[in-house]
PDB file of C-alpha atoms in Angstrom:
ATOM      1  CA  UNK A   1      -0.971  35.885 -20.012  1.00 63.00           C
ATOM      2  CA  UNK A   2      -3.056  34.032 -17.475  1.00 65.00           C
ATOM      3  CA  UNK A   3      -6.546  32.805 -18.361  1.00 66.00           C
ATOM      4  CA  UNK A   4      -8.975  31.717 -15.674  1.00 65.00           C
ATOM      5  CA  UNK A   5     -12.754  31.711 -15.336  1.00 72.00           C
ATOM      6  CA  UNK A   6     -13.145  33.287 -18.754  1.00 84.00           C
ATOM      7  CA  UNK A   7     -11.065  36.356 -17.895  1.00 90.00           C
ATOM      8  CA  UNK A   8      -7.677  37.001 -19.431  1.00 93.00           C
ATOM      9  CA  UNK A   9      -5.122  38.666 -17.183  1.00 93.00           C
ATOM     10  CA  UNK A  10      -2.032  39.911 -18.931  1.00 95.00           C
ATOM     11  CA  UNK A  11       1.354  40.134 -17.200  1.00 93.00           C
ATOM     12  CA  UNK A  12       2.785  42.956 -15.107  1.00 94.00           C
ATOM     13  CA  UNK A  13       2.739  46.507 -16.528  1.00 95.00           C
ATOM     14  CA  UNK A  14       0.446  45.677 -19.442  1.00 97.00           C
ATOM     15  CA  UNK A  15      -2.235  48.243 -18.615  1.00 98.00           C
ATOM     16  CA  UNK A  16       0.174  51.007 -19.645  1.00 97.00           C
ATOM     17  CA  UNK A  17       0.617  49.283 -23.001  1.00 96.00           C
ATOM     18  CA  UNK A  18      -3.155  49.187 -23.448  1.00 97.00           C
ATOM     19  CA  UNK A  19      -3.205  52.910 -22.706  1.00 97.00           C
ATOM     20  CA  UNK A  20      -0.425  53.530 -25.208  1.00 96.00           C
ATOM     21  CA  UNK A  21      -2.529  52.073 -28.045  1.00 97.00           C
ATOM     22  CA  UNK A  22      -5.731  53.746 -26.803  1.00 97.00           C
ATOM     23  CA  UNK A  23      -7.675  50.603 -25.876  1.00 98.00           C
ATOM     24  CA  UNK A  24      -7.382  50.728 -22.078  1.00 98.00           C
ATOM     25  CA  UNK A  25     -11.070  51.558 -21.670  1.00 97.00           C
ATOM     26  CA  UNK A  26     -11.847  47.966 -22.697  1.00 97.00           C
ATOM     27  CA  UNK A  27      -9.707  46.534 -19.891  1.00 98.00           C
ATOM     28  CA  UNK A  28      -9.884  46.371 -16.125  1.00 97.00           C
ATOM     29  CA  UNK A  29      -6.873  47.796 -14.303  1.00 98.00           C
ATOM     30  CA  UNK A  30      -5.463  45.358 -11.743  1.00 97.00           C
ATOM     31  CA  UNK A  31      -3.412  47.349  -9.258  1.00 97.00           C
ATOM     32  CA  UNK A  32      -1.325  44.348  -8.227  1.00 94.00           C
ATOM     33  CA  UNK A  33       1.225  44.526 -10.993  1.00 96.00           C
ATOM     34  CA  UNK A  34      -0.505  47.198 -13.088  1.00 97.00           C
ATOM     35  CA  UNK A  35      -2.001  44.416 -15.176  1.00 97.00           C
ATOM     36  CA  UNK A  36      -4.697  44.610 -17.840  1.00 97.00           C
ATOM     37  CA  UNK A  37      -7.580  42.140 -17.603  1.00 96.00           C
ATOM     38  CA  UNK A  38     -10.492  41.483 -19.929  1.00 96.00           C
ATOM     39  CA  UNK A  39     -13.360  39.029 -20.291  1.00 93.00           C
ATOM     40  CA  UNK A  40     -13.576  38.307 -24.028  1.00 90.00           C
ATOM     41  CA  UNK A  41     -17.343  37.826 -24.153  1.00 88.00           C
ATOM     42  CA  UNK A  42     -17.963  39.455 -27.544  1.00 91.00           C
ATOM     43  CA  UNK A  43     -16.117  39.982 -30.827  1.00 94.00           C
ATOM     44  CA  UNK A  44     -14.932  43.485 -29.924  1.00 96.00           C
ATOM     45  CA  UNK A  45     -13.372  42.365 -26.657  1.00 95.00           C
ATOM     46  CA  UNK A  46     -11.710  39.410 -28.380  1.00 93.00           C
ATOM     47  CA  UNK A  47     -10.211  41.836 -30.889  1.00 97.00           C
ATOM     48  CA  UNK A  48      -8.977  44.104 -28.072  1.00 97.00           C
ATOM     49  CA  UNK A  49      -7.314  41.151 -26.328  1.00 96.00           C
ATOM     50  CA  UNK A  50      -5.586  40.171 -29.563  1.00 96.00           C
ATOM     51  CA  UNK A  51      -4.455  43.751 -30.184  1.00 97.00           C
ATOM     52  CA  UNK A  52      -2.930  43.976 -26.723  1.00 97.00           C
ATOM     53  CA  UNK A  53      -1.265  40.570 -27.060  1.00 96.00           C
ATOM     54  CA  UNK A  54       0.315  41.653 -30.363  1.00 96.00           C
ATOM     55  CA  UNK A  55       1.514  44.894 -28.777  1.00 96.00           C
ATOM     56  CA  UNK A  56       3.050  43.045 -25.841  1.00 95.00           C
ATOM     57  CA  UNK A  57       4.850  40.615 -28.129  1.00 94.00           C
ATOM     58  CA  UNK A  58       6.127  43.429 -30.351  1.00 93.00           C
ATOM     59  CA  UNK A  59       7.429  45.316 -27.306  1.00 91.00           C
ATOM     60  CA  UNK A  60       9.242  42.235 -26.054  1.00 88.00           C
ATOM     61  CA  UNK A  61      10.814  41.579 -29.453  1.00 89.00           C
ATOM     62  CA  UNK A  62      12.027  45.178 -29.479  1.00 84.00           C
ATOM     63  CA  UNK A  63      13.848  44.658 -26.177  1.00 61.00           C
ATOM     64  CA  UNK A  64      15.653  41.526 -27.318  1.00 43.00           C
TER      65      UNK A  64
END
């Protein structure tokens, strides 16, 4: 995860994970790397960022 100027950009191929848990509409699709990005400027967006982060971590643990 990269955080700059208030926006959180998740790593490569994370937009598909957001789609898989039906929260992609809260994120911006970044074509370079198929990344998910979000500006957590309210409680709902913070919750969406946390949900995606948990999903990413769970997916990575599953591959180990």
